[in-house]
Short mmCIF file of C-alpha atoms and ligand atoms in Angstrom, two decimals:
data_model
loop_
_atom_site.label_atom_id
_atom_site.label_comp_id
_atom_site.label_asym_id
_atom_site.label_seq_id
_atom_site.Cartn_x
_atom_site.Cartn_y
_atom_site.Cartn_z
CA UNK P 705 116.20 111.71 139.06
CA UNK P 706 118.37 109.26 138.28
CA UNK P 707 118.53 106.46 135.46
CA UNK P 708 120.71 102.99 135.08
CA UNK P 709 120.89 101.17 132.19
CA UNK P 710 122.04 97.62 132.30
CA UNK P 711 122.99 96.24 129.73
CA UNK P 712 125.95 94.66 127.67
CA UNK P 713 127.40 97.17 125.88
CA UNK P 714 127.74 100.37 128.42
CA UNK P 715 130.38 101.70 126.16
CA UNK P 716 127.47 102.44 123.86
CA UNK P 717 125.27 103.91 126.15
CA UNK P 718 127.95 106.16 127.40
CA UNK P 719 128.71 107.51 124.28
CA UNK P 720 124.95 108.66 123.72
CA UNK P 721 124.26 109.91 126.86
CA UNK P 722 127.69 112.14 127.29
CA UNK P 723 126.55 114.00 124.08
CA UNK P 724 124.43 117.44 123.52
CA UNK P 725 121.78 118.21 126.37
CA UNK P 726 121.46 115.13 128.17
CA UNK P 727 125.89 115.10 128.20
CA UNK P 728 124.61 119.03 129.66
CA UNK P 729 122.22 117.95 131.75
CA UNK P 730 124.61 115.13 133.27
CA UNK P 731 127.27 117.67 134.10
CA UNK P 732 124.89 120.18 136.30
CA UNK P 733 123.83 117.55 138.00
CA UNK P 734 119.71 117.96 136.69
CA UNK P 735 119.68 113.80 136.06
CA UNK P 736 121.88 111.20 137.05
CA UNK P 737 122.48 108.69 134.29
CA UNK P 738 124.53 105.62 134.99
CA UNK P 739 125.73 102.26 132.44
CA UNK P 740 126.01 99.11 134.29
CA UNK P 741 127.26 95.90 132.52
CA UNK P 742 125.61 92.99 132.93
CA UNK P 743 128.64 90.71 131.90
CA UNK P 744 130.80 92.09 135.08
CA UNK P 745 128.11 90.22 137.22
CA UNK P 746 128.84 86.58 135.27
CA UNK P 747 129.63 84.00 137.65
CA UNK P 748 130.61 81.65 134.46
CA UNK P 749 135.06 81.46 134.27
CA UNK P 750 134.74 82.26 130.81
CA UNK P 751 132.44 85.45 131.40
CA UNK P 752 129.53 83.71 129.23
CA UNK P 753 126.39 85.62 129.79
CA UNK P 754 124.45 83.41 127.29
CA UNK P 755 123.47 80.48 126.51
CA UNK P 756 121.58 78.09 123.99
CA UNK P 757 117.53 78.20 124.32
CA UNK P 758 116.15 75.00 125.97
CA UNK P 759 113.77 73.19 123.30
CA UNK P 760 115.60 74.48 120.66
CA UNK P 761 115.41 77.39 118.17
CA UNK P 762 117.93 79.95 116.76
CA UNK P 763 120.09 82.60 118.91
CA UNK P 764 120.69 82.98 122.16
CA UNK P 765 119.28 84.10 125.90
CA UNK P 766 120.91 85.97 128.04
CA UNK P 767 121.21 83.89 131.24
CA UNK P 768 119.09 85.11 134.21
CA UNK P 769 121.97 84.53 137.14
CA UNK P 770 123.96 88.03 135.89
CA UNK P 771 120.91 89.90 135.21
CA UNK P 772 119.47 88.85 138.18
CA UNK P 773 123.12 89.86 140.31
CA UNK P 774 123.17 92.90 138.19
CA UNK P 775 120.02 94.15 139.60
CA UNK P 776 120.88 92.94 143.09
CA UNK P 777 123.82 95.23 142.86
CA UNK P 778 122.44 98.08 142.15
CA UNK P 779 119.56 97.52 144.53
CA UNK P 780 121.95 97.85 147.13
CA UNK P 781 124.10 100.78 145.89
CA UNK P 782 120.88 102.82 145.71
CA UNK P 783 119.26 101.52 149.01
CA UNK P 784 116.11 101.03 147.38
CA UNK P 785 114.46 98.91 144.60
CA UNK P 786 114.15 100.80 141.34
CA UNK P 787 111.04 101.15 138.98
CA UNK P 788 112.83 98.29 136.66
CA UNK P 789 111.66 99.17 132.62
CA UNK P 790 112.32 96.30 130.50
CA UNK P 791 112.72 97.76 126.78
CA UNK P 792 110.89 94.89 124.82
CA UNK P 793 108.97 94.85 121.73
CA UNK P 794 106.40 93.25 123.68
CA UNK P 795 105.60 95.69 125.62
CA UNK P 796 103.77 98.98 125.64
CA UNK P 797 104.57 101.01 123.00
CA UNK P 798 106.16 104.86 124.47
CA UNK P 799 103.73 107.76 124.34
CA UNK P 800 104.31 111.17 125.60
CA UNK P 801 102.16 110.68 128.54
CA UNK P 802 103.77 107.54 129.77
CA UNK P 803 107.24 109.59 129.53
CA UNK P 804 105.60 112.62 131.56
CA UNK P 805 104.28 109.98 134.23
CA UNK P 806 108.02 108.50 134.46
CA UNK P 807 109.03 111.87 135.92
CA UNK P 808 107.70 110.24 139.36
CA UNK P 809 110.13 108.07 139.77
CA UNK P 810 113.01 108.92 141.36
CA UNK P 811 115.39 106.04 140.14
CA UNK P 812 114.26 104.26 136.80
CA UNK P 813 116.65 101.09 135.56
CA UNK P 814 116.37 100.25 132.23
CA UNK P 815 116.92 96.46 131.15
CA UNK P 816 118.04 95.99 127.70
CA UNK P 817 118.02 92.28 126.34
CA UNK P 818 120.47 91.57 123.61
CA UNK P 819 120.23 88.79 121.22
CA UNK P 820 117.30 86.62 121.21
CA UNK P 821 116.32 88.14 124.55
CA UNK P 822 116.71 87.48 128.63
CA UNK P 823 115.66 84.33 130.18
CA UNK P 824 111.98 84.37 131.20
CA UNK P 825 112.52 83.68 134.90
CA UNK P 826 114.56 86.48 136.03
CA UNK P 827 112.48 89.42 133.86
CA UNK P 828 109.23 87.56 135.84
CA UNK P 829 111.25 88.49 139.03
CA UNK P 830 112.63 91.48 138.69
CA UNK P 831 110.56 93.82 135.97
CA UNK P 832 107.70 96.28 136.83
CA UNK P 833 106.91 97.45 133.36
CA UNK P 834 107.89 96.37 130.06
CA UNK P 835 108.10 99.24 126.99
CA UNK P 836 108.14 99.26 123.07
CA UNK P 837 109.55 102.14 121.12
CA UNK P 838 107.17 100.56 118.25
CA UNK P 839 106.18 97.42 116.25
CA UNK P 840 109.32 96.54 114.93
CA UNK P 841 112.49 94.26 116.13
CA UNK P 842 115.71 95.40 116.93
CA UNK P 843 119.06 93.89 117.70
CA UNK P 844 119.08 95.15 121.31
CA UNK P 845 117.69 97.47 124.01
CA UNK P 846 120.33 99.77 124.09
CA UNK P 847 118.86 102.40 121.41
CA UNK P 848 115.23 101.82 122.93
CA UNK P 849 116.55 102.59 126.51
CA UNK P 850 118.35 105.81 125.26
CA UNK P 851 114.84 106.83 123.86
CA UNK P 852 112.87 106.07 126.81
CA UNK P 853 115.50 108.38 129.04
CA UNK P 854 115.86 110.88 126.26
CA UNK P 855 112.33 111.43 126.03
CA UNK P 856 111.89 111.76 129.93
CA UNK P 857 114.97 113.49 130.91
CA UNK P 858 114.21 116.31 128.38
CA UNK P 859 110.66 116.93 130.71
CA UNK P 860 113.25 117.68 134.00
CA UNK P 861 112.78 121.33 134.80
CA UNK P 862 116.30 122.76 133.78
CA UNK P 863 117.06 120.50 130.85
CA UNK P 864 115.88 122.63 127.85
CA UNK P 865 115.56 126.51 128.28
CA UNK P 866 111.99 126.59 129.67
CA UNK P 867 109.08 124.75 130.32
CA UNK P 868 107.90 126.04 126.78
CA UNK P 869 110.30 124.15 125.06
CA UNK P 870 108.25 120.63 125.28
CA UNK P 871 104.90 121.83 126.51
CA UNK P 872 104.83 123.49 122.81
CA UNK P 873 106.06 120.47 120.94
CA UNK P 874 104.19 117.78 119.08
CA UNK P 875 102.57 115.38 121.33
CA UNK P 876 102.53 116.86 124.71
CA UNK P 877 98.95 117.83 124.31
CA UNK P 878 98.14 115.34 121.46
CA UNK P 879 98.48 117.56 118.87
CA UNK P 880 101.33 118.05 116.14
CA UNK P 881 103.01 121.19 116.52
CA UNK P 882 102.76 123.85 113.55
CA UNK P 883 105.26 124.19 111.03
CA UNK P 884 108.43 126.89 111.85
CA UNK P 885 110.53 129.07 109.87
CA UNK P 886 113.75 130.37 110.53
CA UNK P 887 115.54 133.77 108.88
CA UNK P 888 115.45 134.31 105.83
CA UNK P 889 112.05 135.79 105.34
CA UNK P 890 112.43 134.44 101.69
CA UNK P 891 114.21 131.50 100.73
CA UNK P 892 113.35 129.43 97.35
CA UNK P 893 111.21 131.89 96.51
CA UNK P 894 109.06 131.05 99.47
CA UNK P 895 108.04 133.27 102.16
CA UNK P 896 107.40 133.19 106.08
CA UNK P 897 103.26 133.60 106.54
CA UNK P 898 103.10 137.22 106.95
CA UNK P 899 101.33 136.81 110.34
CA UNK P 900 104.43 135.40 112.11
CA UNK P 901 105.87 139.02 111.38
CA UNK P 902 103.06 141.03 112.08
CA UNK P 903 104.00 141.09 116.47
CA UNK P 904 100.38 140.52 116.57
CA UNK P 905 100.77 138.10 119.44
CA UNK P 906 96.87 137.06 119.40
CA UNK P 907 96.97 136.51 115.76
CA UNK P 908 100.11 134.57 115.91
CA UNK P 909 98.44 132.16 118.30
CA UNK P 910 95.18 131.59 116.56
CA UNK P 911 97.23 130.91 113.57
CA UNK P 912 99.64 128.65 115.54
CA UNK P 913 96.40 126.82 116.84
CA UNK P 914 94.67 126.44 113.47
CA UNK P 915 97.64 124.60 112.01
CA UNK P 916 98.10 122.10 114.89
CA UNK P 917 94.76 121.30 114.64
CA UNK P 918 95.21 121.19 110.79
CA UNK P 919 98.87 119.09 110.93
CA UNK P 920 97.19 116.72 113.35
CA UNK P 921 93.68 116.19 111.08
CA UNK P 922 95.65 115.59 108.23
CA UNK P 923 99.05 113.60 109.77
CA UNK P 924 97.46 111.96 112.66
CA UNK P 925 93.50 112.03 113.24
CA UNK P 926 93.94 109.54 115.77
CA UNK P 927 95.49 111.97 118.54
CA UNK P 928 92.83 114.36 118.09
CA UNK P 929 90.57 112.18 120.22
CA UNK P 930 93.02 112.53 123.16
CA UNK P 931 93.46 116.12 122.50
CA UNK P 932 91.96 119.01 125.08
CA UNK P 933 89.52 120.73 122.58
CA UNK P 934 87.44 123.84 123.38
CA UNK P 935 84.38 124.59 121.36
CA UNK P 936 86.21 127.10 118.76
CA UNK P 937 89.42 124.17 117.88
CA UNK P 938 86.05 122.10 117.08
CA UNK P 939 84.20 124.14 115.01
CA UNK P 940 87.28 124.76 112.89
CA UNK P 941 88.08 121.16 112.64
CA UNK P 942 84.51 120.87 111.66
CA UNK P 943 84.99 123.21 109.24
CA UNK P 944 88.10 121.55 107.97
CA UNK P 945 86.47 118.07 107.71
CA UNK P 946 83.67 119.96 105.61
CA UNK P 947 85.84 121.46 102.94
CA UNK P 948 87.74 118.07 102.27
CA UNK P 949 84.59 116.39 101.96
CA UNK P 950 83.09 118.92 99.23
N1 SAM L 1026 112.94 87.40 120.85
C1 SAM L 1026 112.32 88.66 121.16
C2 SAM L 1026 110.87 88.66 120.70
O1 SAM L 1026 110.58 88.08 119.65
O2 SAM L 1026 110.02 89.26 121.37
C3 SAM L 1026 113.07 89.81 120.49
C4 SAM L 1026 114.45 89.97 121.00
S1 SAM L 1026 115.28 91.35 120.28
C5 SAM L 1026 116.07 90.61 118.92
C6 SAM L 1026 116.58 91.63 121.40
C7 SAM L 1026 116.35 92.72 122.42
O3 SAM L 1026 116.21 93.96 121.75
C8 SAM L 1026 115.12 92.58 123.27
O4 SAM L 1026 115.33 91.77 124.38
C9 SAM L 1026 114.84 94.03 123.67
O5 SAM L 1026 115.56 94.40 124.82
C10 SAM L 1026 115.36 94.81 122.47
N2 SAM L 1026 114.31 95.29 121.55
C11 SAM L 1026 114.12 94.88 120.27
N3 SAM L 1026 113.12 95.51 119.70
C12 SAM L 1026 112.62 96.39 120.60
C13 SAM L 1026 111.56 97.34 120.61
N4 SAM L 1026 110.78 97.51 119.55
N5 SAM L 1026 111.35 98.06 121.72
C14 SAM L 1026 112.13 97.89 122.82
N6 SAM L 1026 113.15 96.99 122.89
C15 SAM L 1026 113.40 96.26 121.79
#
């Protein structure tokens, strides 16, 4: 799989993406992740790659001629069109399943906008999907495009240790994970639940079960309506739901 982000300020995405497992994951060759800067594609003698907005207003647009070129590049240097993401906070906010979907593709480009944003015309050319890492505004797309391949790249087989490692975790089946401990068995005067000692393996997952369901009542109730339930994870959320209530 392989990602390109354009954007303005590679150096930034470089430095990011070289790090910890995703540097890891660059070096064997599991994902291909690649910064391309928009400003090398300016036509402008100056190497302007914004400009005023027409009609007025404050900031400034990135123009759409070296997008536009940027994307045209790479186009060619790949042989194909990419699945082009647009990080915006207009657009769909990330969720686990739209990362694990992602995995698809075989070459993702990320657009981030910088400033007050890209002009209109190009992104109606060129984008297939626009994402949000949340209801908020940020100064540009660089942090939301490391997210987006963070999140995914982490789901290639050979990333993290085993499949385990995000199959277990919060979100991938819309519930919160339990809580963890770590040695020592004792630390503040508090202790690890005895049953995570016991070996018990059964016991150890019912109890692992009962406190996802219980994280995810009392963090997030929302994700529980997304959430594969069989008949016993119902009847102790049930139960749960009846206790706060009395
Ligand atoms: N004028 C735009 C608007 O009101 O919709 C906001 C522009 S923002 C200041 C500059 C750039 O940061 C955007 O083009 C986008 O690439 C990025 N950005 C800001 N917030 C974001 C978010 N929540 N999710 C993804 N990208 C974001």
């Amino acid at each position: 799989m392989r990602f390109d982000i354009l954007t303005l300020f590679p150096e930034m995405c470089e430095s990011v993406v070289s790090e910890s497992i995703l540097g890891r994951a660059r070096e064997k060759g599991l994902v291909e992740i690649n910064c391309r800067n928009i400003r090398k594609y300016t036509l402008d003698k100056h190497r302007r790659v914004d400009d005023a907005p027409y009609g007025g207003g404050s900031g400034m647009l990135i123009q759409a001629q070296p997008v536009y070129d940027c994307y045209r590049s790479l186009c060619e240097d790949i042989g194909k069109k990419p699945h082009l993401i647009y990080l915006s906070p207009q657009g769909s906010v990330l969720t686990q399943q739209r990362a694990k979907e992602l995995l698809e593709y075989d070459n993702i480009a990320l657009l981030c906008g910088h400033y007050e944003g890209i002009d209109e015309r190009v992104l109606e050319e060129i984008v297939d999907e626009e994402i949000s890492i949340g209801d908020y505004v940020l100064t540009g797309g660089e942090l939301p495009a490391i997210i987006v391949a963070d999140c995914v790249c982490r789901m290639i087989p050979g990333v993290l240790s085993g499949e385990d490692s995000f199959t277990k975790e919060s979100h991938y089946a819309s519930l919160l994970e339990e809580p963890q401990y770590t040695r020592p068995e004792v630390w503040h005067e508090k202790a690890v639940p005895e049953v995570l000692l016991s070996g018990h393996h059964a016991n150890i997952e019912s109890w692992r079960r009962q406190r996802q369901l219980e994280r995810t009542l009392q963090k997030r109730p929302d994700l529980l309506e997304r959430a594969d339930l069989d008949r016993k994870d119902r009847d102790y959320l049930k139960k749960l739901t009846e206790e706060e209530t009395e």
